[in-house]
């Protein structure tokens, strides 16, 4: 073990394989030289993954982006990042290389990223894999907002229910619903209503942790699955979201408009089914609406 500790970091540093470690807040804690070169990171730099890819987009380096709308791309990417213990996928770089990236997430939410250069693989095979990966991403993504769709969010909820039933631990689930959304559509039109949904998705997605899953499960209804957090911690977080969304001026089309949301919160308990959890959160959401909206109720 001592020999491994003594020689592992120099070996990783000299390797052509890209290696990086991110903490539970998605802040880069260590990266080897190969990773730093590709993604333009300075040694010892404390920077989030979102900041890395945003800088890549602005500088035209590192990640090769598949669409011009960076904010939508980022929302979609974050909706999948860190949500399962392990995943593997292809990613392009602006210098023409193809990387096979793996992400391994610990129980504490830390992530090990390892990427190998697979540029030499035959292009015909790669086109088939790209088509498969694009279809898989589309099956998990809400078309309008770019966050997880109902299917993906419910899959994550099912995984969390299974985890609690096997190993225990704290996992909280919240249903969030934009208040008086029909009135917004009726007054300003459906196009502006869509802008509200996109704005709401962006604000929430930017403030959740890497392990949290945020998805649109209905017209103006969303679900937030939060592992490794107590009901008290989840309550504080959602109360902060309520204050953030209460600030006016985020929508340039109607700068005077302020909209709010209501939320119902529950914790997954041993023995629960997905239906049990959803029913409790939905009942708490109903209580929040009935009690005056713009607030959180806990099942």
Coordinates of C-alpha atoms in Angstrom, one line a residue:
X1 CA 0.0 0.0 0.0
X2 CA 2.8 2.4 0.8
X3 CA 4.4 1.6 -2.6
X4 CA 1.2 2.3 -4.3
X5 CA 0.8 5.6 -2.6
X6 CA 4.3 6.6 -3.5
X7 CA 4.2 5.7 -7.2
X8 CA 0.5 6.1 -8.2
X9 CA 0.4 9.9 -8.6
X10 CA 3.6 10.1 -10.7
X11 CA 2.2 7.2 -12.9
X12 CA -1.1 9.0 -13.3
X13 CA 0.6 12.3 -14.0
X14 CA 2.8 10.7 -16.8
X15 CA 0.0 8.6 -18.3
X16 CA -1.6 9.6 -21.6
X17 CA -5.0 8.5 -20.2
X18 CA -7.0 11.4 -18.9
X19 CA -7.7 11.2 -15.1
X20 CA -9.6 13.6 -12.9
X21 CA -11.3 13.6 -9.5
X22 CA -14.3 15.8 -8.7
X23 CA -15.8 16.3 -5.2
X24 CA -19.5 16.1 -4.3
X25 CA -20.0 19.8 -5.3
X26 CA -18.5 18.9 -8.8
X27 CA -15.3 20.9 -8.0
X28 CA -12.1 19.6 -9.6
X29 CA -9.8 18.3 -6.8
X30 CA -7.1 16.7 -8.9
X31 CA -6.3 16.1 -12.6
X32 CA -3.3 14.7 -14.4
X33 CA -1.4 16.5 -17.1
X34 CA -3.3 14.7 -20.0
X35 CA -6.6 15.9 -18.6
X36 CA -5.3 19.4 -17.9
X37 CA -4.0 19.8 -21.5
X38 CA -7.2 18.7 -23.2
X39 CA -9.6 20.8 -21.1
X40 CA -7.4 23.8 -20.5
X41 CA -7.1 23.4 -16.7
X42 CA -4.2 24.9 -14.7
X43 CA -2.5 22.6 -12.2
X44 CA -4.1 23.0 -8.7
X45 CA -7.0 25.1 -10.1
X46 CA -10.2 24.8 -8.0
X47 CA -12.9 25.0 -10.7
X48 CA -16.3 23.3 -11.2
X49 CA -17.0 21.0 -14.2
X50 CA -19.6 23.6 -15.4
X51 CA -16.9 26.3 -15.3
X52 CA -14.5 24.1 -17.3
X53 CA -16.9 23.4 -20.1
X54 CA -18.2 27.0 -20.2
X55 CA -14.6 28.2 -20.6
X56 CA -14.0 25.6 -23.3
X57 CA -17.1 26.9 -25.2
X58 CA -16.0 30.5 -24.9
X59 CA -12.5 29.7 -26.0
X60 CA -13.3 27.1 -28.7
X61 CA -11.1 24.5 -27.0
X62 CA -11.5 21.2 -25.1
X63 CA -15.0 19.9 -25.4
X64 CA -16.5 19.8 -29.0
X65 CA -20.1 20.9 -28.5
X66 CA -22.8 19.3 -30.6
X67 CA -25.2 22.3 -30.5
X68 CA -24.8 26.1 -30.7
X69 CA -27.1 26.7 -27.6
X70 CA -24.6 26.1 -24.9
X71 CA -27.0 26.7 -22.0
X72 CA -29.3 24.0 -23.2
X73 CA -26.4 21.7 -23.8
X74 CA -25.2 22.3 -20.2
X75 CA -28.6 21.7 -18.7
X76 CA -28.9 18.4 -20.6
X77 CA -25.4 17.3 -19.7
X78 CA -25.8 18.1 -16.0
X79 CA -29.1 16.2 -15.9
X80 CA -27.1 13.0 -16.6
X81 CA -23.8 13.7 -14.9
X82 CA -23.2 11.9 -11.5
X83 CA -26.7 10.4 -11.3
X84 CA -25.6 6.7 -11.4
X85 CA -22.6 4.9 -9.8
X86 CA -21.0 4.3 -13.2
X87 CA -21.5 5.3 -16.8
X88 CA -19.4 5.3 -20.0
X89 CA -19.8 7.4 -23.1
X90 CA -18.0 8.9 -26.1
X91 CA -17.0 12.6 -26.2
X92 CA -15.3 14.7 -28.8
X93 CA -12.6 17.3 -28.5
X94 CA -11.9 20.3 -30.6
X95 CA -8.6 19.0 -31.8
X96 CA -10.4 16.1 -33.5
X97 CA -9.9 13.4 -31.0
X98 CA -12.5 10.9 -29.7
X99 CA -12.4 10.0 -26.1
X100 CA -14.1 7.1 -24.3
X101 CA -15.0 8.6 -20.9
X102 CA -16.0 6.7 -17.8
X103 CA -17.5 8.3 -14.6
X104 CA -17.4 6.4 -11.3
X105 CA -19.3 7.9 -8.4
X106 CA -18.6 7.0 -4.8
X107 CA -21.3 6.7 -2.1
X108 CA -20.1 10.2 -0.8
X109 CA -20.7 11.7 -4.3
X110 CA -17.1 12.1 -5.4
X111 CA -16.4 11.3 -9.1
X112 CA -13.5 9.6 -10.8
X113 CA -13.3 10.5 -14.5
X114 CA -11.0 8.4 -16.8
X115 CA -10.8 8.9 -20.5
X116 CA -9.0 7.0 -23.2
X117 CA -8.2 8.1 -26.8
X118 CA -10.2 6.0 -29.2
X119 CA -9.6 8.1 -32.3
X120 CA -8.2 5.1 -34.3
X121 CA -11.5 3.2 -34.1
X122 CA -13.2 2.8 -37.5
X123 CA -15.4 5.8 -38.4
X124 CA -18.3 3.6 -39.5
X125 CA -18.5 1.9 -36.1
X126 CA -18.3 5.3 -34.4
X127 CA -21.2 6.7 -36.4
X128 CA -23.3 3.8 -35.3
X129 CA -22.3 4.4 -31.6
X130 CA -23.0 8.2 -32.0
X131 CA -26.5 7.5 -33.3
X132 CA -27.1 5.1 -30.4
X133 CA -25.8 7.6 -27.8
X134 CA -27.9 10.4 -29.3
X135 CA -31.0 8.4 -29.2
X136 CA -30.3 7.3 -25.6
X137 CA -29.8 11.0 -24.5
X138 CA -33.0 12.1 -26.3
X139 CA -34.9 9.3 -24.5
X140 CA -33.8 10.9 -21.1
X141 CA -34.2 14.6 -22.0
X142 CA -37.2 16.9 -21.9
X143 CA -37.5 18.5 -25.3
X144 CA -38.4 22.0 -24.0
X145 CA -36.2 22.6 -21.0
X146 CA -33.2 20.2 -21.6
X147 CA -33.4 18.7 -18.1
X148 CA -34.4 15.1 -17.3
X149 CA -37.8 14.0 -18.6
X150 CA -40.4 12.1 -16.7
X151 CA -39.0 8.7 -17.8
X152 CA -35.4 9.5 -16.6
X153 CA -36.6 11.1 -13.3
X154 CA -38.8 8.2 -12.5
X155 CA -35.9 5.7 -13.2
X156 CA -33.7 7.6 -10.8
X157 CA -36.4 7.6 -8.2
X158 CA -36.8 3.8 -8.6
X159 CA -33.1 3.4 -8.1
X160 CA -33.1 5.5 -4.9
X161 CA -36.1 3.6 -3.5
X162 CA -34.2 0.3 -4.2
X163 CA -31.1 1.7 -2.5
X164 CA -32.9 2.8 0.6
X165 CA -34.7 -0.6 0.8
X166 CA -31.3 -2.4 0.6
X167 CA -28.8 -0.2 2.4
X168 CA -30.9 2.5 4.2
X169 CA -29.7 6.1 4.3
X170 CA -31.4 9.5 3.6
X171 CA -33.0 10.3 0.3
X172 CA -35.5 13.1 -0.1
X173 CA -38.0 13.7 -2.9
X174 CA -39.8 16.9 -3.7
X175 CA -42.5 17.7 -6.3
X176 CA -42.4 21.3 -7.4
X177 CA -45.2 23.0 -9.3
X178 CA -45.2 26.6 -10.8
X179 CA -48.0 28.6 -9.3
X180 CA -50.8 29.9 -11.5
X181 CA -49.1 28.7 -14.6
X182 CA -52.4 28.7 -16.6
X183 CA -52.9 32.3 -15.8
X184 CA -49.4 33.1 -17.1
X185 CA -50.2 31.3 -20.4
X186 CA -53.6 33.0 -20.7
X187 CA -52.1 36.5 -20.1
X188 CA -48.8 36.4 -21.9
X189 CA -49.2 33.5 -24.4
X190 CA -47.8 29.9 -24.5
X191 CA -44.5 31.0 -25.9
X192 CA -43.8 33.1 -22.8
X193 CA -45.1 30.3 -20.7
X194 CA -42.4 28.1 -22.2
X195 CA -39.8 30.8 -21.3
X196 CA -41.0 30.5 -17.7
X197 CA -40.6 26.8 -17.7
X198 CA -37.1 27.1 -19.2
X199 CA -36.1 29.8 -16.7
X200 CA -37.4 27.7 -13.7
X201 CA -35.5 24.7 -14.9
X202 CA -32.3 26.7 -15.4
X203 CA -32.4 28.3 -11.9
X204 CA -33.0 25.0 -10.1
X205 CA -30.5 23.0 -12.2
X206 CA -27.8 25.6 -11.5
X207 CA -28.3 25.3 -7.7
X208 CA -28.6 21.5 -7.1
X209 CA -25.7 19.1 -6.3
X210 CA -24.2 16.8 -8.8
X211 CA -25.9 13.8 -7.3
X212 CA -29.4 15.4 -7.4
X213 CA -31.8 14.6 -10.2
X214 CA -34.1 17.3 -11.4
X215 CA -36.7 16.4 -14.0
X216 CA -39.9 17.7 -15.6
X217 CA -42.7 15.2 -14.9
X218 CA -45.7 17.1 -16.2
X219 CA -46.7 20.4 -17.8
X220 CA -45.5 22.7 -15.1
X221 CA -44.7 20.0 -12.5
X222 CA -41.1 18.9 -11.7
X223 CA -39.5 16.4 -9.4
X224 CA -36.3 16.7 -7.4
X225 CA -34.6 13.6 -6.1
X226 CA -31.9 14.3 -3.5
X227 CA -29.7 11.5 -2.1
X228 CA -27.6 11.9 1.1
X229 CA -29.7 14.7 2.6
X230 CA -32.0 14.8 5.6
X231 CA -35.5 16.3 5.5
X232 CA -34.2 19.3 7.4
X233 CA -31.4 19.9 4.9
X234 CA -33.8 19.4 2.0
X235 CA -36.2 21.9 3.6
X236 CA -33.5 24.5 3.9
X237 CA -32.5 24.0 0.3
X238 CA -36.0 24.3 -1.1
X239 CA -36.6 27.4 1.0
X240 CA -33.6 29.0 -0.6
X241 CA -34.9 28.1 -4.0
X242 CA -38.2 29.8 -3.1
X243 CA -36.3 33.0 -2.3
X244 CA -34.2 32.8 -5.5
X245 CA -37.3 32.4 -7.7
X246 CA -39.0 35.3 -5.9
X247 CA -36.5 37.8 -7.4
X248 CA -38.0 39.8 -10.3
X249 CA -36.3 40.8 -13.5
X250 CA -35.0 37.4 -14.7
X251 CA -37.3 37.3 -17.8
X252 CA -36.4 40.2 -20.1
X253 CA -39.7 39.8 -22.0
X254 CA -41.7 40.7 -18.9
X255 CA -39.2 42.2 -16.4
X256 CA -42.0 43.1 -13.9
X257 CA -43.3 39.5 -13.7
X258 CA -42.6 37.5 -10.6
X259 CA -43.7 33.9 -10.4
X260 CA -43.5 31.4 -7.6
X261 CA -43.7 27.7 -7.1
X262 CA -45.1 25.3 -4.5
X263 CA -43.4 22.2 -3.2
X264 CA -44.2 19.0 -1.4
X265 CA -41.3 17.1 0.3
X266 CA -41.0 13.6 1.6
X267 CA -38.2 11.2 2.6
X268 CA -38.0 7.7 1.2
X269 CA -38.6 5.1 3.9
X270 CA -37.5 1.5 4.1
X271 CA -40.4 -0.6 2.6
X272 CA -41.6 2.2 0.3
X273 CA -42.5 1.7 -3.3
X274 CA -42.1 4.4 -6.0
X275 CA -45.9 4.9 -5.8
X276 CA -45.7 5.4 -2.0
X277 CA -43.1 8.1 -2.3
X278 CA -44.8 9.9 -5.2
X279 CA -48.2 9.8 -3.5
X280 CA -46.8 11.4 -0.2
X281 CA -44.9 14.1 -2.1
X282 CA -48.0 14.9 -4.2
X283 CA -50.2 15.1 -1.2
X284 CA -47.8 17.5 0.4
X285 CA -47.7 19.6 -2.8
X286 CA -51.5 19.7 -2.8
X287 CA -51.4 21.0 0.8
X288 CA -48.9 23.7 -0.2
X289 CA -51.2 24.8 -3.0
X290 CA -54.3 24.8 -0.8
X291 CA -52.4 26.8 1.9
X292 CA -51.7 29.7 -0.3
X293 CA -49.0 28.7 -2.8
X294 CA -45.4 29.8 -2.9
X295 CA -44.4 27.6 0.0
X296 CA -43.1 24.2 1.0
X297 CA -45.1 21.5 2.8
X298 CA -43.5 18.3 4.2
X299 CA -45.3 15.0 4.2

